[in-house]
Coordinates of C-alpha atoms in Angstrom, one line a residue:
Chain A
M22 CA 6.6 48.9 12.2
L23 CA 9.9 47.9 10.5
G24 CA 8.2 48.5 7.2
F25 CA 5.7 45.7 7.6
Q26 CA 2.3 46.6 6.2
D27 CA 0.0 44.3 8.0
A28 CA -0.3 42.5 11.3
G29 CA 0.0 39.0 9.8
A30 CA 3.5 39.6 8.2
L31 CA 4.8 41.5 11.3
L32 CA 3.5 38.7 13.6
G33 CA 5.3 36.1 11.5
F34 CA 8.6 38.1 11.8
L35 CA 8.2 38.7 15.6
L36 CA 7.2 35.0 16.3
T37 CA 10.3 33.8 14.4
I38 CA 12.5 35.8 16.7
A39 CA 10.6 34.6 19.8
A40 CA 10.9 31.0 18.7
A41 CA 14.7 31.4 18.3
V42 CA 14.9 33.0 21.8
L43 CA 12.8 30.1 23.2
C44 CA 15.3 27.6 21.8
V45 CA 18.3 29.4 23.3
V46 CA 16.7 29.8 26.7
Y47 CA 15.6 26.2 26.8
G48 CA 19.0 25.0 25.8
V49 CA 20.8 27.1 28.4
V50 CA 18.5 26.1 31.3
N51 CA 18.7 22.4 30.4
W52 CA 22.3 22.3 29.3
N53 CA 23.4 19.8 31.9
K54 CA 20.1 17.8 32.3
P55 CA 19.9 14.9 32.9
T56 CA 23.0 14.8 35.1
P57 CA 25.6 12.2 34.3
A58 CA 24.4 10.0 37.2
E59 CA 20.8 10.1 36.0
E60 CA 22.0 9.5 32.4
S61 CA 24.0 6.4 33.1
K62 CA 21.1 4.8 35.0
E63 CA 18.7 5.6 32.2
V64 CA 21.0 4.4 29.4
S65 CA 21.9 1.1 31.1
E66 CA 18.2 0.3 31.2
E67 CA 17.6 1.3 27.6
E68 CA 19.6 -3.9 27.7
W69 CA 19.3 -5.1 24.1
E70 CA 23.0 -4.7 23.5
K71 CA 23.7 -7.8 25.6
Chain T
M58 CA 35.9 30.0 -13.0
D59 CA 38.8 31.8 -11.4
T60 CA 41.7 30.3 -9.5
I61 CA 40.3 31.4 -6.1
T62 CA 37.0 29.6 -6.8
I63 CA 38.7 26.4 -7.9
A64 CA 40.9 26.5 -4.8
V65 CA 38.0 27.0 -2.4
V66 CA 36.0 24.2 -4.0
L67 CA 38.9 21.8 -4.0
V68 CA 39.6 22.5 -0.3
F69 CA 35.9 21.9 0.5
L70 CA 35.8 18.6 -1.4
G71 CA 39.1 17.5 0.1
V72 CA 37.9 18.0 3.7
T73 CA 34.5 16.3 2.8
A74 CA 36.4 13.3 1.4
F75 CA 38.6 13.1 4.5
L76 CA 35.6 13.2 6.8
G77 CA 33.9 10.5 4.7
W78 CA 37.0 8.4 5.0
L79 CA 37.1 9.0 8.8
G80 CA 33.5 7.7 9.0
W81 CA 34.5 4.6 7.0
R82 CA 37.5 4.0 9.3
Q83 CA 35.2 4.2 12.4
T84 CA 32.4 2.0 11.1
K85 CA 32.7 -1.5 12.6
N86 CA 29.1 -2.9 12.5
T87 CA 25.5 -2.3 11.4
S88 CA 24.8 0.0 14.4
D89 CA 27.7 2.2 13.3
Y90 CA 26.7 2.1 9.7
L91 CA 23.0 3.0 10.3
L92 CA 23.1 5.0 13.6
A93 CA 26.7 6.2 14.1
G94 CA 27.0 3.8 17.1
R95 CA 24.3 5.8 19.0
K96 CA 26.9 8.0 20.7
T97 CA 27.0 11.1 18.6
H98 CA 28.3 14.4 20.1
P99 CA 25.4 16.9 20.5
L100 CA 27.1 19.6 18.4
I101 CA 27.5 17.2 15.5
M102 CA 24.0 15.8 15.9
A103 CA 22.4 19.2 16.0
I104 CA 24.3 20.7 13.1
S105 CA 23.8 17.5 11.1
Y106 CA 20.0 17.6 11.8
G107 CA 19.9 21.3 10.8
S108 CA 22.0 20.9 7.6
T109 CA 20.0 17.8 6.6
F110 CA 16.8 19.8 7.2
I111 CA 18.0 22.8 5.3
S112 CA 19.0 22.1 1.8
T113 CA 19.3 24.0 -1.5
S114 CA 15.5 23.6 -1.4
A115 CA 15.3 26.1 1.4
I116 CA 18.0 28.4 0.2
V117 CA 17.4 28.4 -3.6
G118 CA 13.9 27.0 -3.8
F119 CA 12.1 28.7 -1.0
G120 CA 14.4 31.8 -1.1
G121 CA 13.3 32.2 -4.7
A122 CA 9.6 31.6 -3.7
A123 CA 10.1 34.5 -1.2
S124 CA 10.7 36.9 -4.1
K125 CA 7.0 36.3 -5.0
Y126 CA 5.3 35.6 -1.6
G127 CA 7.3 38.3 0.3
M128 CA 8.0 38.4 4.0
G129 CA 4.8 36.4 4.9
I130 CA 6.9 33.3 4.2
L131 CA 8.7 34.0 7.5
W132 CA 5.8 32.1 9.1
L133 CA 7.6 29.1 7.7
T134 CA 10.8 30.0 9.5
F135 CA 8.7 30.4 12.7
L136 CA 7.3 26.8 12.3
N137 CA 10.8 25.5 11.2
I138 CA 12.1 26.6 14.6
L139 CA 9.1 26.0 16.9
V140 CA 8.0 22.7 15.3
G141 CA 11.1 21.6 13.5
I142 CA 13.5 22.2 16.4
F143 CA 11.7 22.8 19.7
I144 CA 8.7 20.4 19.5
A145 CA 10.7 17.9 17.4
F146 CA 13.6 17.7 19.9
V147 CA 11.8 18.2 23.2
L148 CA 8.6 16.2 22.7
F149 CA 9.2 13.8 19.8
G150 CA 13.0 13.5 20.0
K151 CA 13.3 12.3 23.6
R152 CA 10.5 9.7 23.2
T153 CA 12.0 8.5 19.9
R154 CA 15.5 8.2 21.3
K155 CA 14.3 6.2 24.3
M156 CA 12.0 3.9 22.3
G157 CA 14.6 3.5 19.6
H158 CA 17.2 2.4 22.2
T159 CA 14.8 0.2 24.1
L160 CA 13.5 -1.6 21.0
D161 CA 16.9 -1.7 19.2
A162 CA 15.5 0.0 16.1
H163 CA 17.9 1.2 13.4
T164 CA 15.5 3.0 11.0
F165 CA 12.3 4.9 11.2
P166 CA 10.2 2.1 9.6
E167 CA 11.8 -0.4 12.0
L168 CA 10.9 1.8 15.0
L169 CA 7.2 1.9 13.8
A170 CA 7.3 -1.9 13.1
K171 CA 8.7 -2.7 16.6
R172 CA 6.3 -0.3 18.3
F173 CA 3.2 -1.8 16.7
D174 CA 4.6 -5.3 16.3
S175 CA 3.9 -5.2 12.5
K176 CA 6.4 -6.3 9.8
F177 CA 3.8 -5.0 7.3
L178 CA 4.4 -1.5 8.5
Q179 CA 8.1 -1.8 8.2
V180 CA 8.0 -3.0 4.6
A181 CA 5.2 -0.6 3.6
C182 CA 6.8 2.5 5.2
G183 CA 10.1 1.5 3.6
L184 CA 8.5 1.3 0.2
V185 CA 6.8 4.7 0.6
I186 CA 10.1 6.3 1.6
F187 CA 12.0 4.7 -1.2
V188 CA 9.4 5.6 -3.9
G189 CA 8.5 9.1 -2.5
M190 CA 11.9 10.4 -1.3
P191 CA 13.4 10.7 -4.8
L192 CA 10.9 13.6 -5.4
Y193 CA 12.5 15.5 -2.6
A194 CA 16.0 14.3 -3.3
G195 CA 15.5 15.3 -7.0
A196 CA 14.4 18.8 -5.9
V197 CA 17.5 19.2 -3.7
M198 CA 19.7 18.0 -6.5
L199 CA 18.0 20.4 -8.9
G200 CA 18.7 23.3 -6.5
G201 CA 22.4 22.4 -6.3
A202 CA 22.6 21.8 -10.1
T203 CA 20.8 25.1 -10.9
Y204 CA 23.6 27.1 -9.2
L205 CA 26.4 25.0 -10.7
V206 CA 24.9 25.5 -14.2
Q207 CA 24.7 29.3 -13.8
S208 CA 28.1 29.8 -12.1
L209 CA 30.2 27.2 -14.0
A210 CA 28.4 27.5 -17.4
I211 CA 28.1 23.7 -17.6
S212 CA 25.1 21.6 -18.7
K213 CA 22.4 20.6 -16.2
E214 CA 23.2 16.9 -16.9
L215 CA 26.8 17.3 -16.0
A216 CA 26.0 19.3 -12.8
I217 CA 23.6 16.5 -11.7
L218 CA 26.3 13.9 -12.4
I219 CA 28.9 15.8 -10.4
L220 CA 26.6 15.9 -7.4
V221 CA 25.6 12.2 -7.7
V222 CA 29.2 11.0 -7.9
L223 CA 30.4 13.2 -5.0
V224 CA 27.6 12.2 -2.6
T225 CA 27.4 8.5 -3.5
A226 CA 31.1 8.0 -2.9
Y227 CA 31.2 9.1 0.8
V228 CA 27.8 7.9 1.8
M229 CA 28.2 4.4 0.5
F230 CA 31.4 3.9 2.4
G231 CA 31.3 6.3 5.3
G232 CA 27.8 5.2 6.5
M233 CA 26.0 7.4 9.1
K234 CA 29.3 8.4 10.7
G235 CA 30.6 9.7 7.4
V236 CA 27.2 11.5 6.8
M237 CA 27.2 13.2 10.2
Y238 CA 30.8 14.3 10.2
T239 CA 30.5 15.8 6.7
D240 CA 27.1 17.3 7.6
A241 CA 28.6 19.1 10.6
F242 CA 31.5 20.5 8.5
Q243 CA 29.1 21.5 5.7
G244 CA 26.6 23.0 8.1
T245 CA 29.3 25.2 9.6
I246 CA 30.1 26.5 6.1
M247 CA 26.4 27.1 5.5
F248 CA 26.0 29.1 8.7
V249 CA 28.9 31.4 8.0
G250 CA 27.9 31.8 4.3
M251 CA 24.3 32.8 5.1
L252 CA 25.3 35.2 7.9
I253 CA 27.6 37.0 5.4
L254 CA 24.7 37.1 2.8
L255 CA 22.3 38.7 5.4
V256 CA 24.8 41.4 6.5
V257 CA 25.8 42.3 2.9
T258 CA 22.2 42.3 1.6
Y259 CA 21.0 44.8 4.3
A260 CA 24.2 46.9 3.9
T261 CA 23.7 47.1 0.1
L262 CA 20.1 48.3 0.5
G263 CA 20.8 50.9 3.2
G264 CA 20.1 49.1 6.4
V265 CA 17.2 47.1 7.9
A266 CA 14.6 49.9 8.1
Q267 CA 15.4 51.5 4.8
A268 CA 15.5 48.1 2.9
H269 CA 12.0 47.2 4.4
E270 CA 10.5 50.6 3.6
R271 CA 11.8 50.4 0.0
L272 CA 10.4 46.9 -0.5
A273 CA 7.0 48.1 1.0
M274 CA 6.9 51.0 -1.5
L275 CA 8.0 49.0 -4.5
P276 CA 4.6 47.8 -5.8
S277 CA 3.4 51.4 -6.3
N278 CA 6.6 52.3 -8.3
L279 CA 6.5 49.5 -10.9
D280 CA 6.0 49.8 -14.6
G281 CA 6.5 47.7 -17.8
P282 CA 6.6 43.8 -17.6
S283 CA 7.1 43.9 -13.8
Q284 CA 3.9 45.9 -13.3
A285 CA 2.0 43.4 -15.6
M286 CA 3.4 40.5 -13.6
V287 CA 2.4 41.9 -10.3
A288 CA -1.0 42.8 -11.6
G289 CA -1.5 39.1 -12.4
W290 CA -0.4 38.2 -8.9
T291 CA -2.7 40.8 -7.4
K292 CA -5.7 39.1 -9.1
D293 CA -4.7 35.9 -7.2
G294 CA -4.4 37.7 -3.8
F295 CA -0.9 39.4 -3.8
T296 CA -1.0 42.5 -1.6
G297 CA 2.8 43.4 -1.5
W298 CA 6.0 41.9 -0.3
M299 CA 5.7 43.3 3.2
S300 CA 2.2 42.0 3.9
M301 CA 0.4 38.7 3.8
P302 CA -1.7 37.8 0.7
A303 CA -5.4 38.4 0.8
F304 CA -7.0 35.9 3.2
G305 CA -8.3 32.7 1.4
S306 CA -7.0 33.8 -2.0
P307 CA -5.1 31.3 -4.2
I308 CA -1.7 32.8 -3.3
W309 CA -2.7 32.8 0.4
M310 CA -3.7 29.1 0.1
Q311 CA -0.4 28.2 -1.6
L312 CA 1.6 30.0 1.0
V313 CA -0.2 28.8 4.1
S314 CA -1.4 25.3 3.2
T315 CA 1.4 24.0 1.0
I316 CA 4.5 26.0 1.9
V317 CA 4.0 27.0 5.6
L318 CA 2.0 24.0 6.9
G319 CA 3.2 21.4 4.4
V320 CA 6.8 21.9 5.3
G321 CA 6.3 23.4 8.8
I322 CA 4.3 20.4 10.1
G323 CA 5.7 17.8 7.7
V324 CA 9.2 18.1 9.3
L325 CA 8.0 16.0 12.3
A326 CA 7.6 13.0 10.1
Q327 CA 10.8 13.1 8.0
P328 CA 12.5 9.7 8.3
Q329 CA 16.0 11.1 7.7
L330 CA 15.6 13.6 10.5
I331 CA 13.8 11.2 13.0
V332 CA 16.7 8.8 12.8
R333 CA 19.0 11.5 14.1
F334 CA 17.3 11.3 17.5
M335 CA 18.3 7.6 17.7
T336 CA 22.0 8.5 17.2
V337 CA 22.5 10.1 20.6
K338 CA 23.2 8.5 23.9
S339 CA 20.9 10.5 26.2
D340 CA 18.4 13.4 26.5
R341 CA 21.2 15.8 27.4
E342 CA 22.4 15.8 23.8
L343 CA 18.9 16.7 22.7
N344 CA 18.6 19.5 25.2
R345 CA 21.8 21.0 23.9
G346 CA 20.7 20.4 20.4
V347 CA 17.7 22.6 20.9
L348 CA 19.9 25.7 21.4
I349 CA 22.3 24.9 18.5
G350 CA 19.5 23.9 16.1
G351 CA 17.3 26.9 16.9
I352 CA 20.1 29.3 16.1
F353 CA 21.1 27.4 13.0
I354 CA 17.6 27.3 11.5
F355 CA 17.1 31.0 12.3
A356 CA 20.2 31.8 10.3
M357 CA 19.3 29.5 7.4
T358 CA 15.7 29.9 6.4
G359 CA 15.3 33.3 8.0
V360 CA 18.2 34.7 5.9
A361 CA 17.2 33.0 2.6
F362 CA 13.6 34.2 2.9
V363 CA 14.5 37.8 3.8
C364 CA 17.1 38.0 1.0
G365 CA 14.8 36.5 -1.5
A366 CA 12.1 39.1 -0.8
L367 CA 14.6 42.0 -0.7
S368 CA 16.2 40.9 -4.0
N369 CA 13.3 42.6 -5.7
V370 CA 14.5 46.1 -4.5
W371 CA 18.1 45.4 -5.8
F372 CA 16.9 44.2 -9.2
W373 CA 14.6 47.1 -9.6
D374 CA 17.4 49.5 -8.8
L375 CA 19.7 47.7 -11.3
N376 CA 17.5 47.3 -14.4
K377 CA 13.9 48.2 -13.5
V378 CA 12.6 44.6 -13.3
I379 CA 11.6 42.7 -10.2
S380 CA 13.4 39.4 -9.4
I381 CA 11.1 36.9 -11.1
A382 CA 10.6 39.1 -14.1
G383 CA 14.3 39.0 -14.7
T384 CA 14.2 35.2 -15.0
I385 CA 11.8 35.0 -18.0
T386 CA 13.0 32.7 -20.8
A387 CA 11.3 30.8 -23.6
A388 CA 11.2 27.7 -21.4
A389 CA 9.8 29.6 -18.4
P390 CA 7.6 32.4 -19.9
K391 CA 6.2 33.3 -16.5
G392 CA 9.6 33.5 -14.9
N393 CA 11.6 30.9 -12.8
P394 CA 11.6 31.5 -9.1
D395 CA 14.4 28.9 -8.7
A396 CA 16.8 31.2 -10.6
V397 CA 16.3 34.3 -8.4
I398 CA 18.8 33.6 -5.6
P399 CA 21.6 32.4 -8.0
N400 CA 20.9 35.6 -10.2
F401 CA 21.0 37.8 -7.1
I402 CA 24.4 36.4 -5.9
M403 CA 26.0 36.6 -9.2
T404 CA 24.9 40.1 -10.1
A405 CA 24.7 41.8 -6.7
L406 CA 27.6 40.1 -4.9
P407 CA 30.0 38.7 -7.5
W408 CA 32.9 38.6 -5.0
F409 CA 30.8 36.3 -2.9
N410 CA 30.2 33.8 -5.7
A411 CA 32.9 31.3 -4.6
I412 CA 31.9 31.3 -1.0
F413 CA 28.2 31.0 -1.9
M414 CA 28.9 28.2 -4.4
V415 CA 30.5 26.2 -1.6
T416 CA 27.7 27.1 0.8
L417 CA 25.1 25.8 -1.7
L418 CA 27.3 22.7 -2.5
A419 CA 27.4 22.1 1.3
A420 CA 23.6 22.6 1.6
A421 CA 22.9 20.2 -1.3
M422 CA 25.4 17.5 -0.3
S423 CA 24.5 17.5 3.4
T424 CA 20.8 16.9 2.6
M425 CA 21.4 14.5 -0.3
S426 CA 23.8 12.4 1.8
S427 CA 21.0 11.7 4.4
Q428 CA 18.4 11.2 1.7
V429 CA 20.6 8.6 0.0
H430 CA 21.4 6.9 3.3
T431 CA 17.6 6.8 4.2
M432 CA 16.6 5.6 0.7
G433 CA 19.2 2.8 1.0
S434 CA 18.3 1.7 4.5
S435 CA 14.5 1.8 3.6
L436 CA 14.8 -0.4 0.5
G437 CA 17.8 -2.5 1.8
R438 CA 17.0 -3.1 5.4
D439 CA 13.3 -2.4 5.8
V440 CA 12.0 -4.0 2.5
L441 CA 14.5 -6.5 1.1
E442 CA 16.0 -7.8 4.4
T443 CA 12.7 -7.8 6.3
S444 CA 10.3 -9.1 3.7
I445 CA 12.3 -11.6 1.7
G446 CA 15.3 -12.1 4.0
F447 CA 17.7 -10.9 1.3
R448 CA 20.9 -10.2 3.2
A449 CA 24.6 -9.6 2.2
K450 CA 27.0 -11.9 4.1
K451 CA 28.9 -8.9 5.3
G452 CA 29.4 -5.2 4.7
N453 CA 25.8 -3.8 4.3
W454 CA 26.0 -4.3 0.5
V455 CA 22.2 -4.7 0.2
V456 CA 21.8 -1.2 1.7
R457 CA 24.6 0.1 -0.5
G458 CA 23.0 -1.3 -3.7
A459 CA 19.7 0.3 -2.6
M460 CA 21.4 3.6 -2.2
M461 CA 22.6 3.4 -5.8
A462 CA 19.1 2.7 -7.0
G463 CA 17.7 5.6 -4.9
I464 CA 20.2 8.2 -6.1
L465 CA 19.7 7.2 -9.8
L466 CA 15.9 7.6 -9.4
S467 CA 16.4 11.0 -7.8
A468 CA 18.8 12.1 -10.6
M469 CA 16.1 11.2 -13.2
L470 CA 13.5 13.3 -11.4
A471 CA 15.9 16.2 -11.0
W472 CA 16.2 16.2 -14.8
Y473 CA 12.5 15.7 -15.4
L474 CA 10.8 17.9 -12.8
P475 CA 11.4 21.3 -14.5
I476 CA 10.1 19.9 -17.8
F477 CA 7.0 18.7 -16.1
F478 CA 6.1 21.5 -13.6
G479 CA 8.2 24.5 -14.8
K480 CA 6.2 25.8 -17.7
D481 CA 3.8 28.0 -15.7
G482 CA 6.2 29.7 -13.4
T483 CA 5.9 27.2 -10.6
A484 CA 8.6 27.2 -8.0
V485 CA 9.6 23.6 -8.9
I486 CA 12.1 23.0 -6.1
A487 CA 9.8 24.4 -3.3
T488 CA 6.8 22.4 -4.7
G489 CA 8.7 19.1 -5.0
T490 CA 9.9 19.5 -1.4
S491 CA 6.5 20.5 -0.1
L492 CA 4.8 17.6 -1.7
F493 CA 7.2 15.1 -0.1
F494 CA 6.9 16.7 3.3
G495 CA 3.1 16.7 3.0
L496 CA 3.1 13.0 2.0
C497 CA 5.2 12.1 5.0
A498 CA 3.0 14.1 7.3
S499 CA -0.2 12.4 6.0
T500 CA 1.2 8.9 5.9
F501 CA 3.6 8.7 8.9
L502 CA 2.7 11.5 11.4
P503 CA -0.5 10.0 12.9
L504 CA 1.1 6.6 13.6
F505 CA 4.4 8.2 14.7
A506 CA 2.7 10.6 17.1
F507 CA 0.1 8.1 18.5
G508 CA 2.8 5.4 18.7
L509 CA 5.0 7.6 20.9
F510 CA 2.4 9.2 23.1
W511 CA -0.6 6.8 23.3
K512 CA -0.4 3.3 24.7
G513 CA -3.9 2.6 23.4
A514 CA -2.8 2.8 19.8
T515 CA -3.2 -0.7 18.3
K516 CA -1.6 -2.6 15.4
Q517 CA -4.9 -2.5 13.4
G518 CA -5.3 1.2 14.2
A519 CA -1.8 2.0 12.9
I520 CA -2.2 -0.1 9.7
W521 CA -5.6 1.6 9.0
G522 CA -4.2 5.1 9.7
F523 CA -1.2 4.4 7.5
C524 CA -3.4 3.1 4.6
I525 CA -6.0 5.9 4.8
G526 CA -3.3 8.6 5.1
L527 CA -1.4 7.3 2.1
G528 CA -4.4 6.5 0.0
L529 CA -6.2 9.8 0.6
S530 CA -3.0 11.8 -0.1
I531 CA -2.5 10.1 -3.5
L532 CA -6.2 10.5 -4.4
W533 CA -6.1 14.2 -3.4
L534 CA -2.9 14.8 -5.5
L535 CA -4.3 12.9 -8.6
F536 CA -7.8 14.4 -8.7
F537 CA -8.3 17.4 -6.3
Y538 CA -5.2 19.4 -5.7
A539 CA -5.2 21.6 -8.8
K540 CA -1.5 22.4 -8.9
V541 CA -0.6 18.7 -9.2
S542 CA -3.7 17.2 -10.7
G543 CA -3.7 19.8 -13.5
A544 CA 0.0 19.0 -14.3
L545 CA -0.6 15.2 -14.2
G546 CA -3.6 15.4 -16.4
L547 CA -5.3 12.2 -15.1
S548 CA -8.4 14.0 -13.8
A549 CA -8.7 15.8 -17.1
A550 CA -8.4 12.6 -19.1
L551 CA -11.0 10.7 -17.0
F552 CA -13.4 13.4 -16.0
G553 CA -12.7 16.3 -18.4
V554 CA -11.7 18.8 -15.6
P555 CA -8.2 19.5 -14.2
S556 CA -9.6 19.2 -10.6
L557 CA -12.7 17.6 -9.2
A558 CA -12.7 20.2 -6.4
G559 CA -14.4 22.8 -8.5
P560 CA -13.5 26.5 -8.7
G561 CA -13.5 27.3 -5.0
F562 CA -10.7 27.3 -2.4
V563 CA -10.8 23.5 -2.0
K564 CA -8.7 23.0 -5.2
D565 CA -5.8 24.9 -3.5
L566 CA -5.9 22.8 -0.3
D567 CA -2.7 20.8 0.2
P568 CA -3.2 17.1 0.9
I569 CA -1.6 17.5 4.4
I570 CA -4.7 19.6 5.4
V571 CA -7.1 16.9 4.3
A572 CA -5.3 13.5 4.8
T573 CA -3.5 14.0 8.1
P574 CA -6.5 14.7 10.3
V575 CA -8.6 12.0 8.6
A576 CA -5.8 9.4 9.1
A577 CA -5.4 10.5 12.7
V578 CA -9.2 10.1 13.4
V579 CA -9.3 6.7 11.6
L580 CA -6.3 5.5 13.7
W581 CA -7.9 6.6 16.9
L582 CA -11.4 5.1 16.1
V583 CA -10.0 1.7 14.9
S584 CA -7.7 1.6 18.0
L585 CA -10.7 2.1 20.3
A586 CA -12.5 -0.8 18.6
T587 CA -9.6 -3.4 18.4
P588 CA -7.8 -5.5 21.0
K589 CA -5.2 -3.7 23.1
Y590 CA -1.6 -4.8 23.6
P591 CA -0.9 -6.8 26.9
P592 CA 0.4 -4.5 29.7
Q593 CA 3.8 -6.4 29.9
W594 CA 4.4 -5.8 26.3
L595 CA 3.6 -2.1 26.5
E596 CA 5.9 -1.8 29.5
K597 CA 8.7 -3.2 27.4
V598 CA 8.0 -0.8 24.5
F599 CA 7.7 2.3 26.6
G600 CA 10.6 1.4 28.9
G601 CA 8.5 0.8 32.0
K602 CA 7.0 4.3 32.1

């Protein structure tokens, strides 16, 4: 398939594409998480600046 | 060098200088200088992370290595994306950002020191980074210099000097803001340059399917010096460029244990990348960074490795030699993998030379800038300021002085590495990079991972894990790992053999495979046997969760 001569090299090629797709899907699904309200509460706790 | 090339390079350097100046203008305090004020835009953070991660080592060094190892090296791209982006951002990045903010840590050693309440760890980690990172920085510098030497017909010494002066100028004054702004600009150039390279390479070779078919058939068509070279590789396990090497063979061990695992796992413990997680305000920037970083790394290492392997077809069509056989010289009688990609660009795509030169300059400078910043903060803040209280009255001049020392050490190694390792056809840039990534994984990864995810990890456990990981790595490199112990000669001088591991596969095992699990087990066992931190203190460290 696609010129690959063994399963090991082909699997590396296919997993590379799968990993890139995983990153894109994760980024899209979580693009606006945490929400600005959740974020401001979390960040204000995270105090040393004072 | 023609007028167009000069113009392109000057515009590139002008924009880089402007962004370095912008960073300097916006740097008001130590937090700005070391962490860009902790409010970096997700696009800038993700591209800065990616362009720091991907250097000339990946493009020239590992791209050249792909001309020997073939498409099996794409396993490294898979790990670069899955571990280097997804796991690094989603699992490690969020915890690191939160703990870094909660504990007000400015550097990776400072984060470990505050997590484990141990100044020893801050000083020791700072020293390991300052002493070890020049090996990696030297390899990156060598990658940039190799291309400058070939395309500008200048000496290697002058090429290294040009890179040193350019990078030192904007890092010393621009701080982390200057580094990240220039990284984002340089990363964008790298992304566009590599996409053009991919499209043109496949188009030149007749499309994806035909290019792959021709590469698969190439071993059976060889004759002359290329056939002799491949016959030598075949004895070591080479089976073709479109398949993995024979399982357990020396080439398989080099590919899997040193290149794929050494760099693929080692990325999690890279100080100059970990500090990026502490430059953003919230987890939302990290979530967005996963998307941007995943695409960026796919376009960087994926393209470099595919083009490195496919360059064999192009060189065979041109003058009946495979890529590495075309790089044989008196100094490198078995060929020089580091020269393959520059050769390929200059002969196959001469019109692309100016764009690719700027792409490689961007790749070298974006990584070197972070390395210089990290070496400076490690020696300056983590060692000198922490251990002996040596501080400048203002202006971070201790860190800046340490940066100068770090970059000079790196330049010396860039000059010396090929003399030391290059005689037997070793991919010097890829090897130097892999060794540093492996050393970081063995020394830092167990305490970093346990420190983030296990409240039961104790100070004594962390110190023992650190010492065992570092000690076993060095011992393995000096006396067991044949590729390094043979070149260093200490094992031969003391015991009469290049490696104490004997003739079996153990001599090809990278230190990361041996030292990382041992250090992790030691850290776990010592932590179980030593006093735990009080619950109130852990609540402070873990932010109450």
